Coordinates of C-alpha atoms in Angstrom, one line a residue:
M1 CA -0.4 -15.6 -16.6
T2 CA -1.5 -13.7 -13.5
S3 CA -0.5 -10.7 -11.4
I4 CA 0.7 -11.1 -7.8
F5 CA -2.7 -9.9 -6.6
Q6 CA -4.6 -12.5 -8.7
R7 CA -2.3 -15.2 -7.1
A8 CA -3.2 -13.9 -3.6
L9 CA -7.0 -13.7 -4.3
G10 CA -7.3 -16.9 -6.2
A11 CA -11.0 -17.5 -7.3
E12 CA -12.1 -14.4 -5.4
F13 CA -10.5 -12.2 -8.0
D14 CA -13.4 -12.8 -10.3
R15 CA -15.8 -11.4 -7.7
L16 CA -14.1 -8.0 -7.9
H17 CA -15.6 -5.1 -9.9
P18 CA -14.2 -5.2 -13.5
Q19 CA -12.4 -1.9 -13.0
V20 CA -10.9 -3.1 -9.8
Q21 CA -9.9 -6.3 -11.5
R22 CA -8.0 -4.3 -14.2
R23 CA -6.2 -2.2 -11.6
F24 CA -5.0 -5.2 -9.8
S25 CA -4.0 -7.1 -12.9
V26 CA -1.0 -4.7 -13.3
G27 CA 2.1 -6.9 -13.4
L28 CA 4.8 -8.2 -15.7
D29 CA 2.3 -10.3 -17.6
S30 CA 0.0 -7.4 -18.3
G31 CA 2.8 -5.2 -19.4
E32 CA 1.1 -2.1 -17.9
T33 CA 1.7 0.5 -15.2
C34 CA -1.2 2.3 -13.5
T35 CA -1.2 5.8 -12.2
G36 CA -4.1 7.1 -10.1
R37 CA -4.7 10.8 -9.6
G38 CA -7.3 12.3 -7.3
V39 CA -8.0 14.0 -4.0
M40 CA -7.9 12.7 -0.5
E41 CA -11.0 14.2 1.2
R42 CA -9.4 13.7 4.6
V43 CA -6.0 12.6 5.9
W44 CA -6.2 12.1 9.7
H45 CA -4.1 11.3 12.7
G46 CA -5.0 9.7 16.1
R47 CA -4.3 11.3 19.4
P48 CA -1.4 13.8 19.7
F49 CA 1.1 11.3 21.2
V50 CA 1.2 9.3 17.9
R51 CA 2.6 12.3 15.9
P52 CA 6.3 11.8 16.9
F53 CA 6.1 8.2 15.7
L54 CA 4.5 9.2 12.4
A55 CA 7.2 11.9 11.9
L56 CA 9.9 9.3 12.5
G57 CA 8.4 7.0 10.0
G58 CA 8.0 9.8 7.5
C59 CA 11.8 10.1 7.3
R60 CA 11.8 6.8 5.3
N61 CA 8.4 7.4 3.5
I62 CA 6.7 4.8 5.8
L63 CA 4.0 6.9 7.4
L64 CA 2.3 10.3 6.9
P65 CA 3.3 12.9 9.4
R66 CA 0.7 15.4 8.2
A67 CA -3.1 15.7 8.3
G68 CA -5.4 17.7 6.1
R69 CA -8.5 17.9 3.9
N70 CA -8.9 17.9 0.1
I71 CA -5.3 16.9 -0.5
P72 CA -4.3 16.2 -4.2
F73 CA -2.6 12.8 -4.5
T74 CA -1.2 10.3 -6.9
I75 CA -0.6 6.6 -6.6
E76 CA 1.9 4.9 -8.9
N77 CA 1.7 1.1 -9.5
A78 CA 4.5 -0.1 -11.7
P79 CA 5.7 -3.7 -12.0
Y80 CA 9.4 -4.8 -12.2
R81 CA 11.7 -7.6 -11.4
D82 CA 13.8 -6.9 -8.3
A83 CA 17.4 -7.7 -7.6
Y84 CA 16.3 -11.2 -6.3
G85 CA 14.3 -12.0 -9.4
R86 CA 10.9 -11.5 -7.8
E87 CA 8.0 -9.8 -9.6
T88 CA 7.4 -6.6 -7.6
V89 CA 4.8 -3.9 -7.9
T90 CA 5.3 -0.4 -6.5
F91 CA 2.6 1.3 -4.4
V92 CA 4.0 4.9 -4.1
R93 CA 1.5 7.4 -2.8
T94 CA 2.4 11.1 -3.1
F95 CA 0.2 13.6 -1.1
A96 CA 0.5 17.3 -2.2
F97 CA 0.2 19.0 1.2
P98 CA 0.4 22.8 1.2
D99 CA 3.9 23.0 2.6
R100 CA 5.5 20.2 0.5
P101 CA 4.7 16.8 -1.0
R102 CA 4.8 13.8 1.3
R103 CA 5.3 10.2 0.1
F104 CA 4.1 6.9 1.5
D105 CA 6.1 4.1 -0.3
A106 CA 5.6 0.4 -0.5
T107 CA 6.7 -2.4 -2.8
M108 CA 4.8 -5.7 -2.9
V109 CA 5.7 -9.3 -3.8
F110 CA 3.8 -12.5 -3.7
S111 CA 5.3 -15.1 -1.3
R112 CA 4.5 -18.7 -2.0
E113 CA 6.0 -19.7 1.4
R114 CA 3.7 -17.3 3.3
G115 CA 0.8 -17.7 1.0
C116 CA 0.1 -14.0 0.7
V117 CA 1.4 -10.7 -0.6
V118 CA 4.3 -9.2 1.4
D119 CA 4.3 -5.5 1.6
Y120 CA 7.8 -3.9 2.1
L121 CA 7.3 -0.4 3.6
G122 CA 9.5 2.6 3.0
T123 CA 12.5 3.5 1.0
H124 CA 14.7 0.8 2.5
Q125 CA 12.3 -2.2 3.0
H126 CA 13.1 -2.5 6.7
L127 CA 9.5 -3.4 7.5
A128 CA 7.7 -6.3 5.9
T129 CA 4.0 -6.9 6.5
D130 CA 1.8 -9.8 5.4
L131 CA -1.3 -8.6 3.4
H132 CA -4.4 -10.7 3.1
F133 CA -6.8 -9.9 0.2
T134 CA -10.5 -10.5 0.0
A135 CA -13.4 -9.4 -2.3
D136 CA -16.5 -8.1 -0.5
R137 CA -20.1 -8.6 -1.6
T138 CA -20.0 -5.2 -3.5
G139 CA -17.0 -6.1 -5.6
A140 CA -14.6 -4.0 -3.6
L141 CA -11.1 -5.2 -2.6
V142 CA -10.4 -5.4 1.1
I143 CA -6.8 -5.6 2.3
R144 CA -6.0 -6.5 5.9
S145 CA -2.5 -6.5 7.4
G146 CA -1.1 -9.5 9.3
E147 CA 2.3 -10.2 10.8
H148 CA 4.9 -7.3 10.8
R149 CA 8.6 -8.1 10.7
F150 CA 11.7 -5.9 11.0
R151 CA 14.7 -6.8 8.8
E152 CA 18.2 -5.2 8.8
G153 CA 21.4 -7.0 8.4
P154 CA 21.3 -10.1 10.6
V155 CA 18.3 -8.8 12.5
D156 CA 15.1 -10.6 11.7
A157 CA 12.4 -9.9 14.3
R158 CA 8.7 -10.2 14.5
L159 CA 7.2 -7.0 15.9
P160 CA 4.7 -7.3 18.7
A161 CA 1.2 -5.9 18.4
L162 CA 1.9 -3.2 21.0
V163 CA 4.2 -1.3 18.7
T164 CA 2.5 -2.0 15.3
G165 CA -0.8 -1.1 13.7
D166 CA -3.5 -3.2 12.1
A167 CA -4.4 -1.8 8.7
V168 CA -7.6 -2.2 6.7
V169 CA -7.8 -0.8 3.2
R170 CA -10.9 -0.9 1.0
E171 CA -10.8 0.1 -2.6
S172 CA -13.9 0.1 -4.8
Y173 CA -15.2 1.5 -8.0
D174 CA -18.1 4.0 -8.2
D175 CA -19.9 3.5 -11.4
A176 CA -22.0 6.7 -11.1
A177 CA -19.0 8.9 -10.5
Q178 CA -16.7 6.8 -12.7
C179 CA -13.9 6.8 -10.2
F180 CA -12.2 4.6 -7.6
R181 CA -12.8 5.2 -4.0
I182 CA -10.3 4.3 -1.3
E183 CA -10.3 4.3 2.5
A184 CA -7.5 3.2 4.8
R185 CA -7.5 3.0 8.6
V186 CA -4.6 1.9 10.8
T187 CA -5.2 1.2 14.5
N188 CA -3.2 -0.1 17.4
R189 CA -4.8 -2.7 19.6
R190 CA -4.0 -0.8 22.8
F191 CA -3.8 2.9 21.7
G192 CA -6.6 3.0 19.2
P193 CA -6.7 4.8 15.8
L194 CA -3.2 5.9 14.5
F195 CA -3.9 7.4 11.1
G196 CA -5.8 7.0 7.9
Y197 CA -7.2 8.6 4.8
R198 CA -10.3 8.6 2.5
G199 CA -10.5 9.8 -1.1
A200 CA -11.3 9.2 -4.8
F201 CA -9.2 8.9 -7.9
T202 CA -9.2 8.0 -11.6
A203 CA -6.7 5.7 -13.2
D204 CA -4.6 5.8 -16.4
Y205 CA -2.8 2.8 -17.8
T206 CA 0.5 3.0 -19.7
T207 CA 2.4 0.3 -21.5
G208 CA 5.7 -0.6 -19.7
T209 CA 7.2 -2.7 -17.0
E210 CA 9.8 -0.4 -15.5
P211 CA 9.1 2.2 -12.8
R212 CA 10.1 5.8 -13.4
A213 CA 13.3 7.0 -11.7
G214 CA 12.8 7.4 -8.0
L215 CA 10.1 4.8 -7.4
R216 CA 12.2 1.8 -6.7
P217 CA 13.4 1.4 -3.1
V218 CA 17.0 2.4 -2.2
R219 CA 17.6 -1.0 -0.5
E220 CA 16.0 -4.3 -1.3
E221 CA 15.4 -7.1 1.2
A222 CA 15.7 -10.7 0.2
R223 CA 13.7 -12.1 3.1
A224 CA 10.0 -12.2 2.8

């Protein structure tokens, strides 16, 4: 009886900080959802030429087209079984920018065939990214992206590194401040830093295994 993240980490799961373990135990077996609320100290972009691409991705809640400091945010992790019978966990991040909220949506499944978690980005799951999980020596969870794929109808294409970003996310627990800390950075191998964010949050757990209305993607992709 393990979450998709426990399956991905294997024995390394026990090396995580206990609070990080609980957060990433959310799943159908745990019967819990997790909602994090906090503040992003900084949301940043790379050079100006990346902004049109971020704005395009923002139309499907894939990327963040805005930057700012001290931005309130929430992250909602809710488990459910998708239309193909797979255990799925939402990773919906809402950033309360001054003009209007912006969302960065993802849904995650564990793929036995690929041996990792697959992250479907956006509202329509057109983009699938392999995620590789490790525990560092401090008990933080480190997530690194791998292969990126585009899926729509009969199209099933691996995206080249030139047009994608390499993501590294580190989530830890600060015992002194009694909060989680998160930092994400996405870079392109040729063009350098694309975007990222850094912040802190606290987490609440609620009994239930069904996301609230609006969290599930509009379209679900069968291929991992």
